[in-house]
Short mmCIF file of N, CA, C and O in Angstrom, two decimals:
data_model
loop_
_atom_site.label_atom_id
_atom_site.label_comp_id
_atom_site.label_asym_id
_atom_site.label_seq_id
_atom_site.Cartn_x
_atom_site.Cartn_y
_atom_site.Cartn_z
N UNK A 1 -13.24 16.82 -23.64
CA UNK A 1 -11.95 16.16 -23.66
C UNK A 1 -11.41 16.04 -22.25
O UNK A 1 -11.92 16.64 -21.30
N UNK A 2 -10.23 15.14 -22.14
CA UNK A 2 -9.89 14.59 -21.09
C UNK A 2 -8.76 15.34 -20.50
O UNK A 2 -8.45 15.32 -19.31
N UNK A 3 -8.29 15.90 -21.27
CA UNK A 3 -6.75 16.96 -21.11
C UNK A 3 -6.72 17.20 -19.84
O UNK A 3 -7.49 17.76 -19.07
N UNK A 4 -5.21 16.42 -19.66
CA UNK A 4 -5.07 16.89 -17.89
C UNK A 4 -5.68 16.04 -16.46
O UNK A 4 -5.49 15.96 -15.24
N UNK A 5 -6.39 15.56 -17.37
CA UNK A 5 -7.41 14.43 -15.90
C UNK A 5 -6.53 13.62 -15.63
O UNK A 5 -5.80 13.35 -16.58
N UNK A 6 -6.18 12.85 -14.16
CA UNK A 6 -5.38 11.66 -14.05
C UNK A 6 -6.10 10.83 -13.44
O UNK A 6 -7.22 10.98 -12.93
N UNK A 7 -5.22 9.64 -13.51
CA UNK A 7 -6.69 8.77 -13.00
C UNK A 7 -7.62 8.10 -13.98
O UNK A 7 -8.35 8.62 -14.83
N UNK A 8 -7.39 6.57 -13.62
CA UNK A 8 -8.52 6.22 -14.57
C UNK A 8 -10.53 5.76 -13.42
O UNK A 8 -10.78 5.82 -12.21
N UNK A 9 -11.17 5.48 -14.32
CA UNK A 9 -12.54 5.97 -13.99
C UNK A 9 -12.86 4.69 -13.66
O UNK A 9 -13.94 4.68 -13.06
N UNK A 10 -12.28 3.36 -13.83
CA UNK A 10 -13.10 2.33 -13.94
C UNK A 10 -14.56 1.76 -14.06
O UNK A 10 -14.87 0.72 -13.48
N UNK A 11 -15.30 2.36 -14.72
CA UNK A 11 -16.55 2.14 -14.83
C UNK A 11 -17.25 2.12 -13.70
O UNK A 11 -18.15 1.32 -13.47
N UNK A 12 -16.66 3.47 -12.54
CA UNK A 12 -17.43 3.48 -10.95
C UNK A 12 -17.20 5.11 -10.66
O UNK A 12 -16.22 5.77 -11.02
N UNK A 13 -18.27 5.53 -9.96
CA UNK A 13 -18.25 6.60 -9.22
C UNK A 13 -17.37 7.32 -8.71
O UNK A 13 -16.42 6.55 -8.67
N UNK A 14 -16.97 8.40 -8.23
CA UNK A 14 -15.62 8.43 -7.15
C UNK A 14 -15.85 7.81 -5.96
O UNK A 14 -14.89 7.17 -5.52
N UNK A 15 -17.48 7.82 -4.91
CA UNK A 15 -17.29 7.07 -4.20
C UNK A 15 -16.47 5.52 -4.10
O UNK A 15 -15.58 5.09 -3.37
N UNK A 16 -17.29 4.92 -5.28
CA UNK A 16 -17.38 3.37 -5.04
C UNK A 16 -15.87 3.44 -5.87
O UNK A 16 -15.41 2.29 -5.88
N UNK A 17 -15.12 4.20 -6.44
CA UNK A 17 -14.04 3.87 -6.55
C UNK A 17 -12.72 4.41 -5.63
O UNK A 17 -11.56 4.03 -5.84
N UNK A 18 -13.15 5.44 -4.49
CA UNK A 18 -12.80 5.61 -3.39
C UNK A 18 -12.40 4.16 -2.60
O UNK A 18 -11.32 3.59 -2.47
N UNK A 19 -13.70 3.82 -2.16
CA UNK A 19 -13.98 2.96 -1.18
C UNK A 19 -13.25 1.22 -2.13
O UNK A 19 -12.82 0.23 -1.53
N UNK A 20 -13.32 1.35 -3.29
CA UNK A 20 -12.68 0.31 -3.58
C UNK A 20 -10.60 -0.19 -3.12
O UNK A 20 -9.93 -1.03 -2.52
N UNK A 21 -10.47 1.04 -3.92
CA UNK A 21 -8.82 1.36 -3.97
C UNK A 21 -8.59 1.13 -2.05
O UNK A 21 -7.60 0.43 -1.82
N UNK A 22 -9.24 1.53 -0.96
CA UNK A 22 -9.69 1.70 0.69
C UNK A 22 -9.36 -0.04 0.30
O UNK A 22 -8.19 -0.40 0.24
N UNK A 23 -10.59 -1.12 0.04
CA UNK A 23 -10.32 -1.78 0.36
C UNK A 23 -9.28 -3.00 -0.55
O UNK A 23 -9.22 -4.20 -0.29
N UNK A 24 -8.55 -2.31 -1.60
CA UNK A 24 -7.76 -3.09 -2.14
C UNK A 24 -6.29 -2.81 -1.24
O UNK A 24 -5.74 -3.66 -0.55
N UNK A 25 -5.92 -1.65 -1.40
CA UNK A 25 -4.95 -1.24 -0.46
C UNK A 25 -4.70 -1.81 1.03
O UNK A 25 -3.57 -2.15 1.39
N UNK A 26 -5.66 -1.90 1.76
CA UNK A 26 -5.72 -3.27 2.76
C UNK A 26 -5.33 -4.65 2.62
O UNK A 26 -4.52 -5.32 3.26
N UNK A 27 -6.17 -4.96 1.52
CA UNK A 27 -5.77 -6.48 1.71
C UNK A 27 -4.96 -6.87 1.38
O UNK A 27 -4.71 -8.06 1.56
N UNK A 28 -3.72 -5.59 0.38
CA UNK A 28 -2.77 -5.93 -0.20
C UNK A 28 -1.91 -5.78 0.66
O UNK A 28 -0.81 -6.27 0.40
N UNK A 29 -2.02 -5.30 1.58
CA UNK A 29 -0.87 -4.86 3.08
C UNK A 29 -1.10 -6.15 3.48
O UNK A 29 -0.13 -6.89 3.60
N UNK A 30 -2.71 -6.75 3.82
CA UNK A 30 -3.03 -7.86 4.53
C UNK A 30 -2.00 -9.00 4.23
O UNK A 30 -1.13 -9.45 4.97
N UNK A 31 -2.30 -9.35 3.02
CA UNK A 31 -2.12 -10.71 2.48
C UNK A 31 -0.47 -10.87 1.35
O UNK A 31 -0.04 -11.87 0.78
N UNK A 32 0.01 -9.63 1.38
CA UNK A 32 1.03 -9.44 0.41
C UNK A 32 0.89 -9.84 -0.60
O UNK A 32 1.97 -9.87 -1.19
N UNK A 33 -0.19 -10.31 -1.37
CA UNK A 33 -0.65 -10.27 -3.13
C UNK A 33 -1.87 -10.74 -3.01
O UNK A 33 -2.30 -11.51 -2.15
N UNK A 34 -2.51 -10.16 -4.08
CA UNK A 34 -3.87 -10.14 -4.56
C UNK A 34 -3.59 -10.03 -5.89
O UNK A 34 -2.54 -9.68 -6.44
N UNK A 35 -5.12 -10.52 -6.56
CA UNK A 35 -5.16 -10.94 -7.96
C UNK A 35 -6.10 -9.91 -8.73
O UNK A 35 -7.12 -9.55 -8.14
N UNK A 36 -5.88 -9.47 -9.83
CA UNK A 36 -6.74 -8.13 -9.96
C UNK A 36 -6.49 -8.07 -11.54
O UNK A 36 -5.76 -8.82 -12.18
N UNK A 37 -7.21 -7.07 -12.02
CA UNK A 37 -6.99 -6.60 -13.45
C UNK A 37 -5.95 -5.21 -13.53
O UNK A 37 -5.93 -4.24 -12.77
N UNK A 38 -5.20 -5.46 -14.62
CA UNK A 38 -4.28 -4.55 -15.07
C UNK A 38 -4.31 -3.43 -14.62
O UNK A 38 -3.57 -3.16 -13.68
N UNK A 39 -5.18 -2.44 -15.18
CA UNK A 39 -5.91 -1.23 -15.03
C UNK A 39 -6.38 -1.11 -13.20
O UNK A 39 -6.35 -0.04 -12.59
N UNK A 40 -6.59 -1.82 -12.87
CA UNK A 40 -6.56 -1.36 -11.25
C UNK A 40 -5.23 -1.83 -10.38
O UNK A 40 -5.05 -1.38 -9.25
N UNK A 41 -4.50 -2.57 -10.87
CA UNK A 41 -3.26 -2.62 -10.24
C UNK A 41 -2.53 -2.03 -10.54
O UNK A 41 -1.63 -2.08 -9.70
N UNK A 42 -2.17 -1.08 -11.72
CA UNK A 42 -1.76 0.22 -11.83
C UNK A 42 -2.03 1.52 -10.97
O UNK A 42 -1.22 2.35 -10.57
N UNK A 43 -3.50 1.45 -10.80
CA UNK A 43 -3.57 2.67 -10.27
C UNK A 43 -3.28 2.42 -8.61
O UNK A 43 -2.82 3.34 -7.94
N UNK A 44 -3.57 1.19 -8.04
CA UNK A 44 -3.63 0.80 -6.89
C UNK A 44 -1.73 0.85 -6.24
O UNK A 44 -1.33 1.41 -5.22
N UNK A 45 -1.06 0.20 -7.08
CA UNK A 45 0.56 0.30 -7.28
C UNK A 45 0.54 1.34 -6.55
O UNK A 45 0.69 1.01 -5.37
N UNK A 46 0.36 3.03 -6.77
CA UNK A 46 0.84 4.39 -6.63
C UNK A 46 0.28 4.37 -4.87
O UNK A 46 0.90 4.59 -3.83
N UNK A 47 -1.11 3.99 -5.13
CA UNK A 47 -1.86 3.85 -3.82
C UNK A 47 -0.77 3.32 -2.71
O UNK A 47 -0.24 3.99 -1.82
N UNK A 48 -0.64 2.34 -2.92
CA UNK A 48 -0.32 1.37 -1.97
C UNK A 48 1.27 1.79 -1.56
O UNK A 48 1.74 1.42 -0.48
N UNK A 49 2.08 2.62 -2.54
CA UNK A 49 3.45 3.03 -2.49
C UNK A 49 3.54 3.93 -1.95
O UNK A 49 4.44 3.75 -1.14
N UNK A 50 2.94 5.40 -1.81
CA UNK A 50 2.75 6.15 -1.06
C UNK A 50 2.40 6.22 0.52
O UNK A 50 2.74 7.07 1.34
N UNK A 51 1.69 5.17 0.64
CA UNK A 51 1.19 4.78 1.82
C UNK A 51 2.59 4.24 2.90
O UNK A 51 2.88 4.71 4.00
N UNK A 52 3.33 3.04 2.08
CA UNK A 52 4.37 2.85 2.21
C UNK A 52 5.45 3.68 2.74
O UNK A 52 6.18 3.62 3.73
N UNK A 53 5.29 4.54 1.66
CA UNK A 53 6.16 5.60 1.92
C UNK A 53 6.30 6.86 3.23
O UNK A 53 7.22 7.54 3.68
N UNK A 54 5.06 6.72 3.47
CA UNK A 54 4.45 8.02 4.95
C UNK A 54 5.24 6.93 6.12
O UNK A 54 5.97 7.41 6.99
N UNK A 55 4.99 5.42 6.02
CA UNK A 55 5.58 5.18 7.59
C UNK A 55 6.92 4.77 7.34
O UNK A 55 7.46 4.23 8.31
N UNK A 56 7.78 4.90 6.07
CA UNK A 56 9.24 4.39 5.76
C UNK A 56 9.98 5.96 6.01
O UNK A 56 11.19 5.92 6.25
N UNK A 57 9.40 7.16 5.98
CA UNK A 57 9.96 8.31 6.72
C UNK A 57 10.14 8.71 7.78
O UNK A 57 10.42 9.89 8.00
N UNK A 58 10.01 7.83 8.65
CA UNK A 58 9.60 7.83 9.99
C UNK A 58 10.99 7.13 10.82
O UNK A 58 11.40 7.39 11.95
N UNK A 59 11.45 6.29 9.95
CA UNK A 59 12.75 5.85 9.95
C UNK A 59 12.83 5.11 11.65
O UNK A 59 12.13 4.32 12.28
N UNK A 60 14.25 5.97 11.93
CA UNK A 60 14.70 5.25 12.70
C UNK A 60 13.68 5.40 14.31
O UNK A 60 14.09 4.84 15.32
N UNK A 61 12.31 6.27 14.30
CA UNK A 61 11.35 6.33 15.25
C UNK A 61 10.94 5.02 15.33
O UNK A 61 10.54 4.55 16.39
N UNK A 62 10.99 4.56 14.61
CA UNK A 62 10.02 3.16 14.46
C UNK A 62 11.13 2.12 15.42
O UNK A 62 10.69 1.18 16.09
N UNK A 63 12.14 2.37 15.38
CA UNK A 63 12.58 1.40 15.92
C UNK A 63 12.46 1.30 17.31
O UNK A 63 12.32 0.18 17.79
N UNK A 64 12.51 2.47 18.20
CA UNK A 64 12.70 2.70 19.30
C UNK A 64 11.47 2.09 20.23
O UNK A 64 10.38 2.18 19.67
N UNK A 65 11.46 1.51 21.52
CA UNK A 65 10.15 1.78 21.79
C UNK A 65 9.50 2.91 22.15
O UNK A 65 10.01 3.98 22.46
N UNK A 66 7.90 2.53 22.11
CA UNK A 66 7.27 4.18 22.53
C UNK A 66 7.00 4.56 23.55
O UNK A 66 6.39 5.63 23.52
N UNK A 67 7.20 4.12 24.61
CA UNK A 67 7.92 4.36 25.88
C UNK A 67 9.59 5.27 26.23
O UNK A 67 10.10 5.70 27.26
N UNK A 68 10.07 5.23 24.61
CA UNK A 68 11.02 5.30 25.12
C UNK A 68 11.04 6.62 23.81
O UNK A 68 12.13 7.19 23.94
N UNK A 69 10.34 7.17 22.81
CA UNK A 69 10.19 8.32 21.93
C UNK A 69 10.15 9.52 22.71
O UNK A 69 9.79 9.65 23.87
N UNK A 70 10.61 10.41 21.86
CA UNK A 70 10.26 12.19 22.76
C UNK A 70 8.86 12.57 22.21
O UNK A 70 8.47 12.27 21.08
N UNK A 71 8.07 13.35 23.25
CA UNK A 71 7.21 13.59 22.53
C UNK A 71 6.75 14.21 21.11
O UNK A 71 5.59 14.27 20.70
N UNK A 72 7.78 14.60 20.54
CA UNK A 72 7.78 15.42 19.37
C UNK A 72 7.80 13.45 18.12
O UNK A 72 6.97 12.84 17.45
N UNK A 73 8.50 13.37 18.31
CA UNK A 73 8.73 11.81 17.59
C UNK A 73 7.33 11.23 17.51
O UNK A 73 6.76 11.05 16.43
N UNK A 74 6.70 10.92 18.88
CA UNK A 74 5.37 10.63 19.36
C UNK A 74 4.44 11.15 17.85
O UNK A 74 4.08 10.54 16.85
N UNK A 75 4.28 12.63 18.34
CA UNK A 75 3.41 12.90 17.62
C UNK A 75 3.53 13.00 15.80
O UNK A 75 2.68 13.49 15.05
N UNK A 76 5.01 12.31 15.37
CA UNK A 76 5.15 12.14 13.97
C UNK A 76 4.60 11.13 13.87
O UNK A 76 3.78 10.88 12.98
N UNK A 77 5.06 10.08 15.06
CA UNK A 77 4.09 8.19 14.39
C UNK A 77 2.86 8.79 14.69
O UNK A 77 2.39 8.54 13.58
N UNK A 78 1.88 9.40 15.29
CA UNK A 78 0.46 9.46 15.34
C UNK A 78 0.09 10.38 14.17
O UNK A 78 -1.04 10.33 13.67
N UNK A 79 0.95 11.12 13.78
CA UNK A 79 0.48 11.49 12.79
C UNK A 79 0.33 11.19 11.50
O UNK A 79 -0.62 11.41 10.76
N UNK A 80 1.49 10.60 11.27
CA UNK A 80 1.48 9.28 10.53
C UNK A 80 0.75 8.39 10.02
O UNK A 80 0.55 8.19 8.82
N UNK A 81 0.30 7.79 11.01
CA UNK A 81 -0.97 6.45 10.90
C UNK A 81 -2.16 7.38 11.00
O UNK A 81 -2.79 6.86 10.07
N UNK A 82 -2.79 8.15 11.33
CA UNK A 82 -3.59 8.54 10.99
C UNK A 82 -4.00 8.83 9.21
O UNK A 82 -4.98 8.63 8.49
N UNK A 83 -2.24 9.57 9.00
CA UNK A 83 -2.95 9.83 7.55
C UNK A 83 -2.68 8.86 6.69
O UNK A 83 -3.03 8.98 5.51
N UNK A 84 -1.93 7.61 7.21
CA UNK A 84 -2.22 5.91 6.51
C UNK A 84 -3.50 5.39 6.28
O UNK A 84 -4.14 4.95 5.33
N UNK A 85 -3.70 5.69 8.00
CA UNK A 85 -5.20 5.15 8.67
C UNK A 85 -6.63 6.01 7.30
O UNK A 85 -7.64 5.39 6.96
N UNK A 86 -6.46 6.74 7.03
CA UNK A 86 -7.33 6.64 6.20
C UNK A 86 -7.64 6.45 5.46
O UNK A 86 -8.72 6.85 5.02
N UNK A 87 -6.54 5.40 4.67
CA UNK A 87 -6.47 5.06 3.64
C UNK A 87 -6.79 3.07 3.96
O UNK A 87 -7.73 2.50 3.39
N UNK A 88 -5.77 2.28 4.98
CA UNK A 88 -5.78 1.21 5.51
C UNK A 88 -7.09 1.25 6.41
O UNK A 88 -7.34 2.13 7.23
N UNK A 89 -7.69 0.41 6.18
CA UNK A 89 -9.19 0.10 6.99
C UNK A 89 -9.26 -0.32 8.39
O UNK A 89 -10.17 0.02 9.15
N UNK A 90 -7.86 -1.36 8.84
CA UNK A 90 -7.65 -1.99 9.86
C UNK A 90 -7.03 -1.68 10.63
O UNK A 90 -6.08 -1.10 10.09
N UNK A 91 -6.89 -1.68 11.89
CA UNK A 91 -5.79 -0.78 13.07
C UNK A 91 -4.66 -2.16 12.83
O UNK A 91 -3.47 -1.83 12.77
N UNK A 92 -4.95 -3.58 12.69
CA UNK A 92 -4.12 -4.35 12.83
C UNK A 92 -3.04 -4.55 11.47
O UNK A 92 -1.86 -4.85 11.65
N UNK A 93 -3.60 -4.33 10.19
CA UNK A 93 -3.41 -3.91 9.10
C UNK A 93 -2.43 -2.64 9.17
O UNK A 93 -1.41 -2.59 8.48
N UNK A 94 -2.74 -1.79 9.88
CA UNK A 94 -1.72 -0.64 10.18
C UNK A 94 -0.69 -0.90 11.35
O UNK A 94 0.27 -0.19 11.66
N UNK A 95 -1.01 -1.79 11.79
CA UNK A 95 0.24 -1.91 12.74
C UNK A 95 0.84 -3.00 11.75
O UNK A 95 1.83 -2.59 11.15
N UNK A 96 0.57 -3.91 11.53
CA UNK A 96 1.69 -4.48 10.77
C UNK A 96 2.45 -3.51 9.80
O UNK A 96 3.66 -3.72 9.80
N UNK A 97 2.04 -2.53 8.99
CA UNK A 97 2.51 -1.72 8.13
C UNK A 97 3.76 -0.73 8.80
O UNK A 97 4.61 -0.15 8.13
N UNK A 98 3.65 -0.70 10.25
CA UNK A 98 4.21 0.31 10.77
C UNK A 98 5.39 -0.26 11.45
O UNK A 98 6.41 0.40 11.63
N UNK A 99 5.26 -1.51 11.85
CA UNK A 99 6.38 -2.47 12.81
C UNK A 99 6.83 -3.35 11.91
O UNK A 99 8.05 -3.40 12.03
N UNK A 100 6.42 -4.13 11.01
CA UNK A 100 6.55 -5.39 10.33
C UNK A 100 7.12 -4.70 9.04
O UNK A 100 8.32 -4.51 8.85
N UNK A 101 6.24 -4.40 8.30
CA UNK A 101 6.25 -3.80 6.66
C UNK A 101 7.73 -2.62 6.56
O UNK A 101 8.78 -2.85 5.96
N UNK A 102 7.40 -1.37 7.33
CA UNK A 102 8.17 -0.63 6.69
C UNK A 102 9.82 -0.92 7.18
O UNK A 102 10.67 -0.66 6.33
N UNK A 103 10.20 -1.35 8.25
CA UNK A 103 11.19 -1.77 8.91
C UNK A 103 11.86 -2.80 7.80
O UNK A 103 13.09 -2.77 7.73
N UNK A 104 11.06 -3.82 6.82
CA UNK A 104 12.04 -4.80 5.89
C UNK A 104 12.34 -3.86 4.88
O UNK A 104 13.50 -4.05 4.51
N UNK A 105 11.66 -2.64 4.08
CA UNK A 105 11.98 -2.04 3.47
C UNK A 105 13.02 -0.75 3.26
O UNK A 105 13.19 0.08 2.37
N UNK A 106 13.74 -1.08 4.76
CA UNK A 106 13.81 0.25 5.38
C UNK A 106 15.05 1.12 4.16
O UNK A 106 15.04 2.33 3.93
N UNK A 107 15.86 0.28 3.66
CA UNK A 107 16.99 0.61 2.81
C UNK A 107 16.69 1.07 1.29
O UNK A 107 17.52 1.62 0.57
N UNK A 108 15.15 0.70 0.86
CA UNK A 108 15.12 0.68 -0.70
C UNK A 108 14.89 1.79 -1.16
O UNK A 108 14.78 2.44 -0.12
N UNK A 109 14.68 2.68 -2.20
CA UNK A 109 14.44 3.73 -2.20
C UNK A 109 13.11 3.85 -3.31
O UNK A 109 13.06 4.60 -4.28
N UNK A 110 12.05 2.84 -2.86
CA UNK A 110 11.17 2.79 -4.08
C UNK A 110 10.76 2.22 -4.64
O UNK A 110 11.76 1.86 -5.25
N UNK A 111 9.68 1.47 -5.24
CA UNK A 111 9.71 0.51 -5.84
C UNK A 111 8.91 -0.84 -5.15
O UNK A 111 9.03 -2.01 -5.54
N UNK A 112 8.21 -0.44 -4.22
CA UNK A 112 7.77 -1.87 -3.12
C UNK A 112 6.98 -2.46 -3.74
O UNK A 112 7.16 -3.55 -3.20
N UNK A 113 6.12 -2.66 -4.55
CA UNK A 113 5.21 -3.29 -5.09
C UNK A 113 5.94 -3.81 -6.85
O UNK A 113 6.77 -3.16 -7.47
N UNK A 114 5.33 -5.08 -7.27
CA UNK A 114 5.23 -5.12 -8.40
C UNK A 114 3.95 -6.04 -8.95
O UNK A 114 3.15 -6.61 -8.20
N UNK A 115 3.90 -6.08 -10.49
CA UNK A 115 2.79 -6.24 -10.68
C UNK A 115 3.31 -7.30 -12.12
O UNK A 115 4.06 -6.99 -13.04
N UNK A 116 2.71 -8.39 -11.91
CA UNK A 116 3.07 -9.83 -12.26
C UNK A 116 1.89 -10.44 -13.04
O UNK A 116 0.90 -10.81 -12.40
N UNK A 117 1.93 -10.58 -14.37
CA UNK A 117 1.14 -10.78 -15.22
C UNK A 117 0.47 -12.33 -15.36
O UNK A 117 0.96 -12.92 -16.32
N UNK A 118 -0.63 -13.19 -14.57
CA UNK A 118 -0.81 -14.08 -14.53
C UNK A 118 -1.52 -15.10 -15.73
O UNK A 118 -1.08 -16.20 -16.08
N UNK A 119 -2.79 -14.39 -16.26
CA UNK A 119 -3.91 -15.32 -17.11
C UNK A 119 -4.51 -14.07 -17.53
O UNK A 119 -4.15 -12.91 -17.33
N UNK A 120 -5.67 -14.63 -18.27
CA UNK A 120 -6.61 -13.79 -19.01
C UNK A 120 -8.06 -14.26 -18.29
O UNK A 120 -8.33 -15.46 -18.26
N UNK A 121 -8.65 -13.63 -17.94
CA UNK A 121 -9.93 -13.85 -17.04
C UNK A 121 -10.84 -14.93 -17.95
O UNK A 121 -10.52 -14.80 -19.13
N UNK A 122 -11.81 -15.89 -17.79
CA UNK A 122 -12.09 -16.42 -18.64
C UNK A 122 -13.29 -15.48 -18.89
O UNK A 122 -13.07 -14.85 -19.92
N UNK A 123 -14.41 -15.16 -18.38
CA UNK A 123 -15.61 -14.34 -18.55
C UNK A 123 -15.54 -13.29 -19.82
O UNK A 123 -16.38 -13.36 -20.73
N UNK A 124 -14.33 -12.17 -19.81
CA UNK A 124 -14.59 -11.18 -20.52
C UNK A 124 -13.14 -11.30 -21.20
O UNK A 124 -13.14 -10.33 -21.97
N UNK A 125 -12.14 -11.84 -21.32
CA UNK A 125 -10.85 -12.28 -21.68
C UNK A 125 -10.00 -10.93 -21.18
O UNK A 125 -9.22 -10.53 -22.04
N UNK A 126 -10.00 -10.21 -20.06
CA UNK A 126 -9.76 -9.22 -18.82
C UNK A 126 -7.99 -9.44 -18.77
O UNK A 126 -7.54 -10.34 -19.47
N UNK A 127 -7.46 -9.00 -18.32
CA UNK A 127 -5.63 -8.89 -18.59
C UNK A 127 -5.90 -9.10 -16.54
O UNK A 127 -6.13 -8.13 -15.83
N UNK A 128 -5.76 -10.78 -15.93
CA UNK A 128 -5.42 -10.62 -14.71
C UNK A 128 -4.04 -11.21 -14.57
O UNK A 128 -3.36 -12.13 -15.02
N UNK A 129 -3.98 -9.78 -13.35
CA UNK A 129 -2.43 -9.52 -12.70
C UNK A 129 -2.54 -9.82 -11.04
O UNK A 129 -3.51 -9.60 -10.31
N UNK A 130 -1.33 -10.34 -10.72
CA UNK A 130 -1.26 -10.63 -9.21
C UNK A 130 -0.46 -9.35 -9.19
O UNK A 130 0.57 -9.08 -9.81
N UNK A 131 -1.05 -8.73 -8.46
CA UNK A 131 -0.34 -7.23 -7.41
C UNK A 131 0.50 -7.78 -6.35
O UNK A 131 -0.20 -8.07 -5.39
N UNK A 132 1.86 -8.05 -6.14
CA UNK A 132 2.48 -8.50 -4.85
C UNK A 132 3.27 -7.62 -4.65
O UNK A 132 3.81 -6.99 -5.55
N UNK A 133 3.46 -7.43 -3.40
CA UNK A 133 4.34 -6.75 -2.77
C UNK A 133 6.08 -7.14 -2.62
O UNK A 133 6.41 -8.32 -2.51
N UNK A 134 6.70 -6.47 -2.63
CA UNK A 134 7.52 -6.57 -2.60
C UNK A 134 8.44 -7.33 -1.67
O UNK A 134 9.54 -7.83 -1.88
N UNK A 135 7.71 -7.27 -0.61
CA UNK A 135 7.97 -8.22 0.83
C UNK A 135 8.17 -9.79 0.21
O UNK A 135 9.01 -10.58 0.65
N UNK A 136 7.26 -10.07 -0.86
CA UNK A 136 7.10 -11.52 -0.93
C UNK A 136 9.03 -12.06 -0.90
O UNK A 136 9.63 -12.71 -0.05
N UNK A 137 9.48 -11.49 -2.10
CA UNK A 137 10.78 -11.72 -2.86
C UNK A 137 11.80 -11.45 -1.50
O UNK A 137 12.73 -12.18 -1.16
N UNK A 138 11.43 -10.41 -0.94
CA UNK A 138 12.71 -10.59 -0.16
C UNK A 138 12.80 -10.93 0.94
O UNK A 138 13.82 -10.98 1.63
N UNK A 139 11.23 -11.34 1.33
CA UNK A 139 11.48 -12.51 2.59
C UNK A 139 11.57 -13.80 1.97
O UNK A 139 11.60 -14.61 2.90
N UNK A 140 11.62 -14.29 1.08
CA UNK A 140 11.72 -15.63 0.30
C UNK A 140 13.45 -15.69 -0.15
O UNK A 140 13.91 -16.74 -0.58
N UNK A 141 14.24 -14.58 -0.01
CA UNK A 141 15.48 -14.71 -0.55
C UNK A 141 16.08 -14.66 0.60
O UNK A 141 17.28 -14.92 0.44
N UNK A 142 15.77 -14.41 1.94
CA UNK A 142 16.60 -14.81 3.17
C UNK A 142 17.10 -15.77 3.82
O UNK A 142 17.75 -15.56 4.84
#
């Protein structure tokens, strides 16, 4: 029995479902929506919010330049993106996340992603969902 396990298995390894969530979580920073099935944009949602969340604590460091941080500050953004960075694949991908991304969110308390129910796959009749970020809506309402 399953009691207690979290997490679903998607019919993959932990590697290859490691390395998947690695590169969904990217491109969803990349591109601010991607198209996906139910069941992985659920689990990816938590992914991608957390991540969010490590450089939206960072607050008002981010604003400053880094020329102009104490070293103690310094070593919160490096520490920071590192433990993003292992999740985001791209250094450029992480700098947008760190200058661009968390700075529009800076007020919300939660909630950055949603998950938007499009079609039914034709192949296996699959439940696909566009995963968008939250960025879309509220740079479109400015």
């Amino acid at each position: 029995m399953r009691h207690g396990k979290s997490g679903r298995q998607l019919g993959r390894n932990s590697s290859h479902r490691k390395a998947m969530y690695r590169n969904m979580v990217t491109s969803l920073l990349d591109h601010e929506r991607i198209e996906t099935t139910l069941a992985k944009a659920k689990e990816l949602r938590g992914k991608t919010e957390k991540n969010i969340t490590v450089a939206l604590r960072l607050g008002e460091i981010l604003e400053k330049d880094a020329d102009k941080r104490t070293r103690e500050e310094q070593v919160k953004v490096v520490h920071a993106m590192r433990t993003v960075g292992k999740t985001v694949q791209s250094r450029e991908i992480l700098d947008k996340l760190f200058t661009d991304i968390a700075p529009r969110l800076k007020g919300r308390p939660g909630g950055y992603t949603r998950i938007i129910k499009t079609r039914r796959r034709a192949g296996d009749a699959a439940e696909i969902e566009e995963h968008t970020s939250e960025l879309q809506s509220r740079i479109g309402s400015r």
